Short mmCIF file of C-alpha atoms in Angstrom, two decimals:
data_model
loop_
_atom_site.label_atom_id
_atom_site.label_comp_id
_atom_site.label_asym_id
_atom_site.label_seq_id
_atom_site.Cartn_x
_atom_site.Cartn_y
_atom_site.Cartn_z
CA MET A 16 129.84 103.13 120.00
CA THR A 17 130.51 99.34 120.51
CA PRO A 18 131.43 99.87 124.42
CA LEU A 19 128.64 101.48 124.78
CA ILE A 20 125.94 98.82 123.34
CA SER A 21 128.08 96.52 125.38
CA TRP A 22 127.41 98.36 128.59
CA LEU A 23 123.19 98.96 127.36
CA ASN A 24 123.15 95.12 126.79
CA ALA A 25 124.98 94.31 130.03
CA THR A 26 123.20 92.58 132.78
CA ALA A 27 121.77 95.48 135.67
CA PHE A 28 119.92 92.55 137.90
CA THR A 29 117.91 89.59 137.82
CA LEU A 30 114.27 89.79 137.75
CA ILE A 31 112.12 86.77 138.26
CA ASN A 32 115.02 84.42 137.27
CA ASN A 33 115.65 86.51 134.22
CA PRO A 34 118.29 89.11 133.41
CA VAL A 35 117.32 92.40 132.81
CA SER A 36 119.92 94.71 131.06
CA TRP A 37 120.85 98.58 131.91
CA VAL A 38 118.84 99.66 128.48
CA GLU A 39 115.74 97.76 129.39
CA VAL A 40 116.20 99.66 132.64
CA ILE A 41 116.38 103.09 130.68
CA GLY A 42 113.22 101.86 128.61
CA PHE A 43 111.37 101.26 131.78
CA VAL A 44 112.05 105.23 133.08
CA THR A 45 111.64 106.82 130.21
CA GLY A 46 108.45 104.97 128.61
CA ALA A 47 106.83 105.19 132.15
CA ALA A 48 107.54 109.09 131.90
CA CYS A 49 106.43 109.39 128.32
CA VAL A 50 103.33 107.91 129.29
CA TRP A 51 102.33 110.15 132.21
CA GLY A 52 103.30 113.00 130.06
CA VAL A 53 100.63 112.00 127.24
CA ALA A 54 97.86 111.12 130.00
CA ARG A 55 98.77 114.89 131.43
CA GLN A 56 99.36 116.40 127.89
CA LYS A 57 102.58 117.57 128.70
CA ILE A 58 104.45 118.56 125.51
CA TRP A 59 107.87 116.95 126.47
CA ASN A 60 106.35 113.41 126.15
CA TRP A 61 107.35 113.17 122.79
CA GLY A 62 111.31 114.15 123.46
CA VAL A 63 111.38 111.46 125.92
CA GLY A 64 109.81 109.16 123.85
CA ILE A 65 112.09 109.58 121.34
CA LEU A 66 114.38 108.55 123.86
CA ASN A 67 112.42 105.24 125.07
CA ASN A 68 112.49 104.84 120.95
CA ILE A 69 115.91 104.17 120.84
CA ALA A 70 116.38 101.97 123.60
CA PHE A 71 113.85 99.84 122.76
CA VAL A 72 115.40 99.55 119.31
CA ILE A 73 118.58 98.02 121.19
CA LEU A 74 116.41 96.07 123.39
CA PHE A 75 113.93 94.58 120.95
CA LEU A 76 116.60 93.90 118.28
CA GLY A 77 118.21 91.81 120.63
CA ALA A 78 115.44 89.97 121.86
CA GLY A 79 114.14 88.87 118.35
CA LEU A 80 111.30 91.33 118.06
CA TYR A 81 112.20 92.44 114.77
CA GLY A 82 108.76 93.76 114.02
CA GLU A 83 109.03 96.38 117.45
CA THR A 84 112.27 97.30 116.28
CA VAL A 85 110.99 98.88 113.03
CA LEU A 86 108.21 100.00 114.97
CA GLN A 87 110.45 102.07 117.35
CA ILE A 88 111.98 103.58 114.04
CA ILE A 89 108.58 104.65 112.76
CA PHE A 90 107.68 105.91 116.54
CA ALA A 91 110.38 108.11 116.64
CA ALA A 92 109.35 109.61 112.74
CA ILE A 93 106.10 109.97 114.33
CA ALA A 94 106.94 111.48 117.29
CA VAL A 95 108.72 114.52 115.68
CA TYR A 96 105.21 115.14 113.65
CA GLY A 97 102.93 114.97 116.98
CA TRP A 98 105.50 117.24 118.84
CA ILE A 99 105.13 119.93 115.86
CA LYS A 100 101.55 119.12 115.93
CA TRP A 101 100.90 119.69 119.63
CA SER A 102 103.25 122.64 119.90
CA ARG A 103 101.49 124.55 117.09
CA GLY A 104 98.19 123.62 118.28
CA ALA A 105 94.84 124.55 117.25
CA ASN A 106 95.75 127.75 115.55
CA GLY A 107 98.63 126.18 113.65
CA LYS A 108 101.24 128.47 115.60
CA ALA A 109 104.59 127.53 117.49
CA GLY A 110 104.15 127.48 120.78
CA SER A 111 100.48 127.72 121.28
CA ASN A 112 100.13 124.02 122.70
CA ASP A 113 96.28 124.35 122.63
CA LEU A 114 95.36 121.46 120.63
CA PRO A 115 92.01 120.47 121.68
CA ILE A 116 91.07 116.75 122.65
CA ARG A 117 88.27 115.25 119.83
CA ASP A 118 86.30 111.95 119.32
CA ALA A 119 87.44 110.31 115.90
CA THR A 120 84.89 110.11 113.16
CA ARG A 121 83.45 107.28 111.57
CA ALA A 122 85.78 107.30 108.85
CA GLU A 123 88.90 107.13 111.23
CA VAL A 124 87.44 104.40 112.92
CA ALA A 125 86.96 102.52 110.04
CA VAL A 126 90.24 103.50 108.36
CA GLY A 127 92.09 102.92 111.34
CA ALA A 128 90.59 99.20 112.10
CA SER A 129 91.71 98.17 108.68
CA ALA A 130 94.91 99.43 108.32
CA ILE A 131 95.27 97.64 111.76
CA VAL A 132 93.77 94.13 110.57
CA LEU A 133 95.54 94.55 106.83
CA ALA A 134 98.85 95.86 108.40
CA THR A 135 99.00 92.67 110.76
CA ALA A 136 98.24 90.38 107.97
CA ALA A 137 100.90 91.33 105.79
CA ILE A 138 103.60 91.97 108.55
CA ALA A 139 103.24 88.87 110.41
CA TYR A 140 103.34 86.95 107.01
CA LEU A 141 106.82 88.99 106.15
CA LEU A 142 108.12 88.60 109.95
CA HIS A 143 107.44 84.26 109.66
CA ALA A 144 108.75 83.96 106.30
CA GLY A 145 111.28 86.48 106.20
CA THR A 146 112.83 85.95 109.71
CA ASP A 147 113.40 83.58 112.94
CA SER A 148 110.71 85.26 114.97
CA GLN A 149 108.70 83.10 117.12
CA VAL A 150 105.82 85.39 117.91
CA PRO A 151 105.04 87.03 114.28
CA ILE A 152 101.35 87.34 114.80
CA PRO A 153 101.21 89.34 118.38
CA ASP A 154 104.53 90.79 117.18
CA ALA A 155 102.83 92.05 113.95
CA PHE A 156 99.50 93.46 115.63
CA VAL A 157 101.46 95.40 118.14
CA LEU A 158 103.59 97.01 115.66
CA ALA A 159 100.38 98.11 113.32
CA ALA A 160 97.95 98.99 116.23
CA SER A 161 100.77 100.76 117.68
CA LEU A 162 101.14 102.88 114.59
CA VAL A 163 97.66 103.99 114.18
CA ALA A 164 97.54 104.74 117.98
CA THR A 165 100.73 107.11 117.71
CA TYR A 166 98.94 108.82 114.78
CA ALA A 167 95.84 109.51 116.86
CA GLN A 168 97.86 110.38 119.84
CA ALA A 169 99.37 113.24 117.77
CA LYS A 170 96.00 114.68 116.60
CA LYS A 171 94.47 114.00 120.37
CA ILE A 172 91.76 111.92 119.30
CA PHE A 173 90.15 110.60 122.68
CA GLN A 174 89.59 106.95 121.06
CA HIS A 175 93.55 106.18 120.88
CA TRP A 176 93.31 105.39 124.73
CA TYR A 177 91.44 102.32 123.59
CA VAL A 178 94.14 101.02 121.18
CA TRP A 179 96.71 101.69 123.71
CA ILE A 180 94.82 99.38 126.05
CA VAL A 181 94.50 96.25 123.61
CA ILE A 182 98.24 96.68 123.03
CA ASP A 183 98.79 96.66 126.38
CA LEU A 184 96.94 93.58 127.29
CA VAL A 185 98.52 91.86 124.21
CA SER A 186 102.20 93.44 124.70
CA ILE A 187 102.42 91.88 128.65
CA PRO A 188 102.06 88.60 128.05
CA LEU A 189 104.20 88.51 125.01
CA TYR A 190 107.35 90.23 126.71
CA PHE A 191 107.13 87.63 129.60
CA SER A 192 107.22 84.93 126.59
CA ARG A 193 110.17 86.76 125.71
CA GLY A 194 112.20 86.97 129.21
CA LEU A 195 111.98 90.68 129.10
CA ALA A 196 110.33 90.79 132.65
CA LEU A 197 111.14 94.07 133.53
CA THR A 198 109.39 95.47 130.37
CA GLY A 199 106.69 93.08 131.04
CA ILE A 200 105.82 94.98 134.17
CA LEU A 201 106.19 98.45 132.42
CA TYR A 202 103.49 97.08 130.65
CA ILE A 203 101.40 96.42 133.57
CA GLY A 204 102.13 99.92 134.35
CA PHE A 205 101.49 101.33 130.98
CA LEU A 206 98.14 99.82 131.39
CA ALA A 207 97.00 101.32 134.26
CA LEU A 208 98.46 104.96 132.91
CA CYS A 209 96.39 104.55 130.00
CA ILE A 210 92.96 103.82 132.08
CA TYR A 211 94.43 107.06 134.01
CA GLY A 212 94.96 108.84 130.70
CA LEU A 213 91.36 107.96 129.18
CA VAL A 214 89.54 108.95 132.30
CA GLY A 215 91.33 112.11 132.28
CA TRP A 216 91.16 112.96 128.74
CA ASN A 217 87.22 111.92 129.11
CA ARG A 218 87.18 114.62 132.00
CA LEU A 219 88.37 117.33 130.13
CA ARG A 220 86.45 116.64 127.14
CA THR A 221 83.28 116.92 128.37
CA THR A 222 83.98 119.60 130.50
CA ALA A 223 85.60 121.41 127.62
CA SER A 224 86.70 125.06 129.02
CA PRO A 225 90.07 127.12 128.40
CA VAL A 226 90.87 126.04 131.96
CA ASN A 227 91.87 122.46 130.73
CA ILE A 228 94.57 123.76 128.44
CA GLU A 229 96.64 124.35 132.01
CA MET A 230 97.01 120.24 132.16
CA ALA A 231 99.14 120.95 128.86
CA GLY A 232 101.94 123.03 130.49
CA VAL A 233 105.49 122.49 129.01
#
């Protein structure tokens, strides 16, 4: 396993005077594919997302982004839930893949926003007190907000796109500041894909009909 980890952390090329590792390249490719899959309601996005989580665990651990390392592990667990949820769809039967897009309720918005604020404060404190993290607050926010966004994504709540957009706006300068240039560029792409997904999902929810299910192909 050690030779594999060593290869993954080896430099593939240099970008903006920053070395780019093979694991960062893998994270770039799988991450872009995953977000595109979500935007198009492709159920395979969850499997690709898990591969992306594994790659980013290795990458973020090496960059000292401990909050985001933990986040990727939790992401993988939520991905399993999302995969099952999307697969069973509205009728709860395996393979139906017809879960409808819906708006968040007021209660869900309140709970989600409160969870992000409280979790960010708690995680930032733990990172500051227990690790050598140099960016505890943005690291904690990305962790907390991403968990809420992923859970909402698993339930096909439309507003999860807004949360992801804010996360991307925080993540872009965060990754560049930690020398992860390719990942910073990836999150610029994520931002564009999130806007694409938001527009596409909004179009579907305002013109809801059986034909929309064709976008959710396997």
